[in-house]
């Protein structure tokens, strides 16, 4: 499966590495070409996790269109301040049937919207399903392969199954829920 991870920060990097280590082709979007070049040449994200050897199945790029195009699963792990801008930028490149998952904690204040609501307002929900990934975990613990957990919440069971297949591992336990709002608000308000 082609997986796109948007955001080359701490959490995005570990999510990309788990998905790639599980045998998926992962495109990782980062904000600048220098960071992409370093990740691709060094096999590590020296800015956030210099100790973590990244899977060879990860390809970093600063070109958003190339990262999103033809992806079956899009994990958005950008800061909440740029989240809506990124969603609006990717809309023309999302293929029909792709699943879009917010991995960002936060709530937009004006108008009041969760990250999944920002996706839903901008993406055709009849063609693409939306989910939320949140959980009691820290990126550093995931990188260190400590046993951690997360919850994928969606009203679409196929999305839940795909996320579990892509991210579950011996040390990263993925649980499911249909309570999108509850999972998202709990993560944002913790």
PDB file of C-alpha atoms in Angstrom:
ATOM      1  CA  UNK A   1       0.000   0.000   0.000  1.00  0.00           C
ATOM      2  CA  UNK A   2       1.252   3.509  -0.726  1.00  0.00           C
ATOM      3  CA  UNK A   3       1.117   5.563   2.445  1.00  0.00           C
ATOM      4  CA  UNK A   4       1.691   9.297   2.714  1.00  0.00           C
ATOM      5  CA  UNK A   5       2.759  10.902   5.963  1.00  0.00           C
ATOM      6  CA  UNK A   6       2.506  14.670   5.980  1.00  0.00           C
ATOM      7  CA  UNK A   7       4.833  16.179   8.544  1.00  0.00           C
ATOM      8  CA  UNK A   8       8.461  15.261   9.123  1.00  0.00           C
ATOM      9  CA  UNK A   9       8.434  16.148  12.793  1.00  0.00           C
ATOM     10  CA  UNK A  10       8.786  13.787  15.706  1.00  0.00           C
ATOM     11  CA  UNK A  11       5.427  11.992  15.440  1.00  0.00           C
ATOM     12  CA  UNK A  12       5.266  11.970  11.635  1.00  0.00           C
ATOM     13  CA  UNK A  13       8.724  10.415  11.448  1.00  0.00           C
ATOM     14  CA  UNK A  14       7.913   7.528  13.771  1.00  0.00           C
ATOM     15  CA  UNK A  15       4.577   6.863  12.046  1.00  0.00           C
ATOM     16  CA  UNK A  16       6.319   6.802   8.665  1.00  0.00           C
ATOM     17  CA  UNK A  17       8.929   4.410  10.003  1.00  0.00           C
ATOM     18  CA  UNK A  18       6.385   1.991  11.469  1.00  0.00           C
ATOM     19  CA  UNK A  19       4.368   1.950   8.232  1.00  0.00           C
ATOM     20  CA  UNK A  20       7.526   1.456   6.149  1.00  0.00           C
ATOM     21  CA  UNK A  21       8.890  -1.226   8.481  1.00  0.00           C
ATOM     22  CA  UNK A  22       5.605  -3.096   7.953  1.00  0.00           C
ATOM     23  CA  UNK A  23       6.410  -3.320   4.230  1.00  0.00           C
ATOM     24  CA  UNK A  24       4.492  -0.327   2.888  1.00  0.00           C
ATOM     25  CA  UNK A  25       5.909   2.254   0.497  1.00  0.00           C
ATOM     26  CA  UNK A  26       5.891   5.509   2.438  1.00  0.00           C
ATOM     27  CA  UNK A  27       6.284   9.026   1.111  1.00  0.00           C
ATOM     28  CA  UNK A  28       7.121  11.504   3.870  1.00  0.00           C
ATOM     29  CA  UNK A  29       6.377  15.176   3.269  1.00  0.00           C
ATOM     30  CA  UNK A  30       8.781  17.616   4.873  1.00  0.00           C
ATOM     31  CA  UNK A  31       8.828  21.395   4.536  1.00  0.00           C
ATOM     32  CA  UNK A  32      12.155  21.911   2.778  1.00  0.00           C
ATOM     33  CA  UNK A  33      14.413  20.189   0.280  1.00  0.00           C
ATOM     34  CA  UNK A  34      17.432  20.148   2.622  1.00  0.00           C
ATOM     35  CA  UNK A  35      15.565  18.094   5.218  1.00  0.00           C
ATOM     36  CA  UNK A  36      14.294  15.728   2.504  1.00  0.00           C
ATOM     37  CA  UNK A  37      17.810  15.295   1.127  1.00  0.00           C
ATOM     38  CA  UNK A  38      19.249  14.587   4.586  1.00  0.00           C
ATOM     39  CA  UNK A  39      16.559  12.008   5.384  1.00  0.00           C
ATOM     40  CA  UNK A  40      17.008  10.256   2.034  1.00  0.00           C
ATOM     41  CA  UNK A  41      20.824  10.235   2.148  1.00  0.00           C
ATOM     42  CA  UNK A  42      21.348   9.552   5.870  1.00  0.00           C
ATOM     43  CA  UNK A  43      18.421   7.192   6.456  1.00  0.00           C
ATOM     44  CA  UNK A  44      17.558   9.194   9.576  1.00  0.00           C
ATOM     45  CA  UNK A  45      15.744  12.353  10.584  1.00  0.00           C
ATOM     46  CA  UNK A  46      18.638  14.009  12.408  1.00  0.00           C
ATOM     47  CA  UNK A  47      16.477  16.957  13.496  1.00  0.00           C
ATOM     48  CA  UNK A  48      13.994  14.876  15.501  1.00  0.00           C
ATOM     49  CA  UNK A  49      15.234  11.287  15.881  1.00  0.00           C
ATOM     50  CA  UNK A  50      18.944  11.022  15.006  1.00  0.00           C
ATOM     51  CA  UNK A  51      19.120   7.686  16.840  1.00  0.00           C
ATOM     52  CA  UNK A  52      16.360   6.073  14.746  1.00  0.00           C
ATOM     53  CA  UNK A  53      17.458   4.203  11.633  1.00  0.00           C
ATOM     54  CA  UNK A  54      14.675   4.715   9.110  1.00  0.00           C
ATOM     55  CA  UNK A  55      13.347   1.990   6.834  1.00  0.00           C
ATOM     56  CA  UNK A  56      14.529   1.988   3.242  1.00  0.00           C
ATOM     57  CA  UNK A  57      10.838   2.045   2.239  1.00  0.00           C
ATOM     58  CA  UNK A  58      10.647   5.759   3.161  1.00  0.00           C
ATOM     59  CA  UNK A  59      11.130   8.457   0.534  1.00  0.00           C
ATOM     60  CA  UNK A  60      11.115  12.049   1.809  1.00  0.00           C
ATOM     61  CA  UNK A  61      10.102  14.975  -0.385  1.00  0.00           C
ATOM     62  CA  UNK A  62       9.145  18.626  -0.010  1.00  0.00           C
ATOM     63  CA  UNK A  63       6.781  18.396  -3.005  1.00  0.00           C
ATOM     64  CA  UNK A  64       3.328  17.895  -1.520  1.00  0.00           C
ATOM     65  CA  UNK A  65       1.666  16.828  -4.772  1.00  0.00           C
ATOM     66  CA  UNK A  66       4.186  14.013  -5.352  1.00  0.00           C
ATOM     67  CA  UNK A  67       3.789  12.741  -1.803  1.00  0.00           C
ATOM     68  CA  UNK A  68      -0.032  12.637  -1.849  1.00  0.00           C
ATOM     69  CA  UNK A  69      -0.621  11.504  -5.447  1.00  0.00           C
ATOM     70  CA  UNK A  70      -1.774   7.863  -5.739  1.00  0.00           C
ATOM     71  CA  UNK A  71      -1.719   7.334  -1.978  1.00  0.00           C
ATOM     72  CA  UNK A  72      -4.245   4.961  -0.408  1.00  0.00           C
ATOM     73  CA  UNK A  73      -3.709   6.232   3.139  1.00  0.00           C
ATOM     74  CA  UNK A  74      -2.803   9.797   4.069  1.00  0.00           C
ATOM     75  CA  UNK A  75      -1.673  10.430   7.654  1.00  0.00           C
ATOM     76  CA  UNK A  76      -1.561  14.143   8.484  1.00  0.00           C
ATOM     77  CA  UNK A  77       0.867  14.843  11.339  1.00  0.00           C
ATOM     78  CA  UNK A  78       1.533  18.536  10.852  1.00  0.00           C
ATOM     79  CA  UNK A  79       1.275  21.204  13.555  1.00  0.00           C
ATOM     80  CA  UNK A  80      -2.315  22.296  14.139  1.00  0.00           C
ATOM     81  CA  UNK A  81      -1.515  25.877  13.100  1.00  0.00           C
ATOM     82  CA  UNK A  82      -0.843  24.812   9.481  1.00  0.00           C
ATOM     83  CA  UNK A  83      -3.213  21.832   9.392  1.00  0.00           C
ATOM     84  CA  UNK A  84      -6.052  23.505   7.481  1.00  0.00           C
ATOM     85  CA  UNK A  85      -3.683  25.061   4.948  1.00  0.00           C
ATOM     86  CA  UNK A  86      -2.132  21.642   4.252  1.00  0.00           C
ATOM     87  CA  UNK A  87      -5.544  19.985   3.884  1.00  0.00           C
ATOM     88  CA  UNK A  88      -6.633  22.628   1.370  1.00  0.00           C
ATOM     89  CA  UNK A  89      -3.396  22.186  -0.588  1.00  0.00           C
ATOM     90  CA  UNK A  90      -3.732  18.397  -0.908  1.00  0.00           C
ATOM     91  CA  UNK A  91      -7.415  18.246  -1.919  1.00  0.00           C
ATOM     92  CA  UNK A  92      -6.753  18.347  -5.698  1.00  0.00           C
ATOM     93  CA  UNK A  93      -4.284  15.434  -5.449  1.00  0.00           C
ATOM     94  CA  UNK A  94      -6.229  13.002  -3.247  1.00  0.00           C
ATOM     95  CA  UNK A  95      -7.306   9.937  -5.189  1.00  0.00           C
ATOM     96  CA  UNK A  96     -10.850   8.672  -4.865  1.00  0.00           C
ATOM     97  CA  UNK A  97     -11.126   6.040  -2.154  1.00  0.00           C
ATOM     98  CA  UNK A  98      -8.077   7.219  -0.199  1.00  0.00           C
ATOM     99  CA  UNK A  99      -8.399   7.315   3.580  1.00  0.00           C
ATOM    100  CA  UNK A 100      -7.377  10.527   5.336  1.00  0.00           C
ATOM    101  CA  UNK A 101      -6.380  10.394   8.990  1.00  0.00           C
ATOM    102  CA  UNK A 102      -5.669  13.279  11.330  1.00  0.00           C
ATOM    103  CA  UNK A 103      -2.725  12.527  13.606  1.00  0.00           C
ATOM    104  CA  UNK A 104      -2.680  16.098  14.925  1.00  0.00           C
ATOM    105  CA  UNK A 105      -3.993  17.129  18.309  1.00  0.00           C
ATOM    106  CA  UNK A 106      -5.718  20.490  18.423  1.00  0.00           C
ATOM    107  CA  UNK A 107      -8.861  22.490  17.939  1.00  0.00           C
ATOM    108  CA  UNK A 108      -9.293  25.468  15.649  1.00  0.00           C
ATOM    109  CA  UNK A 109     -10.891  28.348  17.518  1.00  0.00           C
ATOM    110  CA  UNK A 110     -12.565  30.450  14.826  1.00  0.00           C
ATOM    111  CA  UNK A 111     -14.728  28.800  13.716  1.00  0.00           C
ATOM    112  CA  UNK A 112     -14.569  26.058  16.344  1.00  0.00           C
ATOM    113  CA  UNK A 113     -13.511  22.881  14.518  1.00  0.00           C
ATOM    114  CA  UNK A 114     -11.605  19.726  15.296  1.00  0.00           C
ATOM    115  CA  UNK A 115      -8.918  18.568  12.879  1.00  0.00           C
ATOM    116  CA  UNK A 116     -11.209  15.826  11.499  1.00  0.00           C
ATOM    117  CA  UNK A 117     -13.918  18.422  10.907  1.00  0.00           C
ATOM    118  CA  UNK A 118     -11.401  20.519   8.965  1.00  0.00           C
ATOM    119  CA  UNK A 119     -10.762  17.492   6.749  1.00  0.00           C
ATOM    120  CA  UNK A 120     -14.476  16.760   6.353  1.00  0.00           C
ATOM    121  CA  UNK A 121     -15.292  20.360   5.379  1.00  0.00           C
ATOM    122  CA  UNK A 122     -12.667  20.310   2.614  1.00  0.00           C
ATOM    123  CA  UNK A 123     -12.766  16.728   1.297  1.00  0.00           C
ATOM    124  CA  UNK A 124     -15.606  14.962  -0.516  1.00  0.00           C
ATOM    125  CA  UNK A 125     -16.811  12.528   2.147  1.00  0.00           C
ATOM    126  CA  UNK A 126     -18.629  10.372  -0.390  1.00  0.00           C
ATOM    127  CA  UNK A 127     -15.277   9.608  -2.072  1.00  0.00           C
ATOM    128  CA  UNK A 128     -12.880   9.632   0.883  1.00  0.00           C
ATOM    129  CA  UNK A 129     -13.279   8.536   4.490  1.00  0.00           C
ATOM    130  CA  UNK A 130     -11.849  10.343   7.506  1.00  0.00           C
ATOM    131  CA  UNK A 131     -10.321   9.081  10.725  1.00  0.00           C
ATOM    132  CA  UNK A 132      -8.434  10.244  13.803  1.00  0.00           C
ATOM    133  CA  UNK A 133      -5.326   8.681  15.324  1.00  0.00           C
ATOM    134  CA  UNK A 134      -4.709   9.558  18.952  1.00  0.00           C
ATOM    135  CA  UNK A 135      -3.466   7.794  21.975  1.00  0.00           C
ATOM    136  CA  UNK A 136      -1.474   7.527  25.100  1.00  0.00           C
ATOM    137  CA  UNK A 137       1.930   7.599  23.454  1.00  0.00           C
ATOM    138  CA  UNK A 138       5.028   9.714  23.002  1.00  0.00           C
ATOM    139  CA  UNK A 139       7.009   9.772  19.758  1.00  0.00           C
ATOM    140  CA  UNK A 140      10.258   9.200  21.665  1.00  0.00           C
ATOM    141  CA  UNK A 141       8.862   6.020  23.245  1.00  0.00           C
ATOM    142  CA  UNK A 142       7.672   4.781  19.860  1.00  0.00           C
ATOM    143  CA  UNK A 143      11.120   5.460  18.365  1.00  0.00           C
ATOM    144  CA  UNK A 144      12.729   3.548  21.241  1.00  0.00           C
ATOM    145  CA  UNK A 145      10.402   0.606  20.475  1.00  0.00           C
ATOM    146  CA  UNK A 146       8.809   0.727  23.909  1.00  0.00           C
ATOM    147  CA  UNK A 147       5.351  -0.836  24.016  1.00  0.00           C
ATOM    148  CA  UNK A 148       2.870   1.945  23.309  1.00  0.00           C
ATOM    149  CA  UNK A 149      -0.708   2.204  22.204  1.00  0.00           C
ATOM    150  CA  UNK A 150      -2.898   4.337  20.007  1.00  0.00           C
ATOM    151  CA  UNK A 151      -6.524   4.477  18.923  1.00  0.00           C
ATOM    152  CA  UNK A 152      -7.795   4.814  15.370  1.00  0.00           C
ATOM    153  CA  UNK A 153     -11.299   6.259  15.364  1.00  0.00           C
ATOM    154  CA  UNK A 154     -13.548   6.396  12.327  1.00  0.00           C
ATOM    155  CA  UNK A 155     -17.099   5.683  11.262  1.00  0.00           C
ATOM    156  CA  UNK A 156     -15.620   3.631   8.404  1.00  0.00           C
ATOM    157  CA  UNK A 157     -14.493   0.133   9.381  1.00  0.00           C
ATOM    158  CA  UNK A 158     -12.402  -0.315   6.217  1.00  0.00           C
ATOM    159  CA  UNK A 159     -10.353   2.729   7.216  1.00  0.00           C
ATOM    160  CA  UNK A 160      -9.866   1.302  10.697  1.00  0.00           C
ATOM    161  CA  UNK A 161      -8.734  -2.040   9.250  1.00  0.00           C
ATOM    162  CA  UNK A 162      -6.288  -0.345   6.859  1.00  0.00           C
ATOM    163  CA  UNK A 163      -4.712   1.760   9.610  1.00  0.00           C
ATOM    164  CA  UNK A 164      -4.346  -1.288  11.849  1.00  0.00           C
ATOM    165  CA  UNK A 165      -2.717  -3.233   9.014  1.00  0.00           C
ATOM    166  CA  UNK A 166      -0.309  -0.384   8.216  1.00  0.00           C
ATOM    167  CA  UNK A 167       0.683   0.635  11.755  1.00  0.00           C
ATOM    168  CA  UNK A 168       0.242  -2.264  14.169  1.00  0.00           C
ATOM    169  CA  UNK A 169       3.422  -3.962  15.351  1.00  0.00           C
ATOM    170  CA  UNK A 170       4.720  -5.938  18.301  1.00  0.00           C
ATOM    171  CA  UNK A 171       5.456  -2.707  20.154  1.00  0.00           C
ATOM    172  CA  UNK A 172       2.846  -0.338  18.681  1.00  0.00           C
ATOM    173  CA  UNK A 173      -0.624  -1.543  19.615  1.00  0.00           C
ATOM    174  CA  UNK A 174      -3.489  -0.075  17.574  1.00  0.00           C
ATOM    175  CA  UNK A 175      -6.983  -0.147  19.066  1.00  0.00           C
ATOM    176  CA  UNK A 176     -10.179   0.921  17.313  1.00  0.00           C
ATOM    177  CA  UNK A 177     -13.199   3.055  18.065  1.00  0.00           C
ATOM    178  CA  UNK A 178     -16.149   4.549  16.216  1.00  0.00           C
ATOM    179  CA  UNK A 179     -16.243   7.526  18.612  1.00  0.00           C
ATOM    180  CA  UNK A 180     -14.326   9.999  16.438  1.00  0.00           C
ATOM    181  CA  UNK A 181     -15.304  13.071  18.430  1.00  0.00           C
ATOM    182  CA  UNK A 182     -14.591  11.469  21.813  1.00  0.00           C
ATOM    183  CA  UNK A 183     -11.148  10.202  20.802  1.00  0.00           C
ATOM    184  CA  UNK A 184     -10.220  13.492  19.159  1.00  0.00           C
ATOM    185  CA  UNK A 185     -11.412  15.711  22.003  1.00  0.00           C
ATOM    186  CA  UNK A 186      -9.777  13.511  24.655  1.00  0.00           C
ATOM    187  CA  UNK A 187      -6.458  13.799  22.827  1.00  0.00           C
ATOM    188  CA  UNK A 188      -6.770  17.560  22.350  1.00  0.00           C
ATOM    189  CA  UNK A 189      -7.873  18.323  25.883  1.00  0.00           C
ATOM    190  CA  UNK A 190      -5.444  16.112  27.776  1.00  0.00           C
TER     191      UNK A 190
END
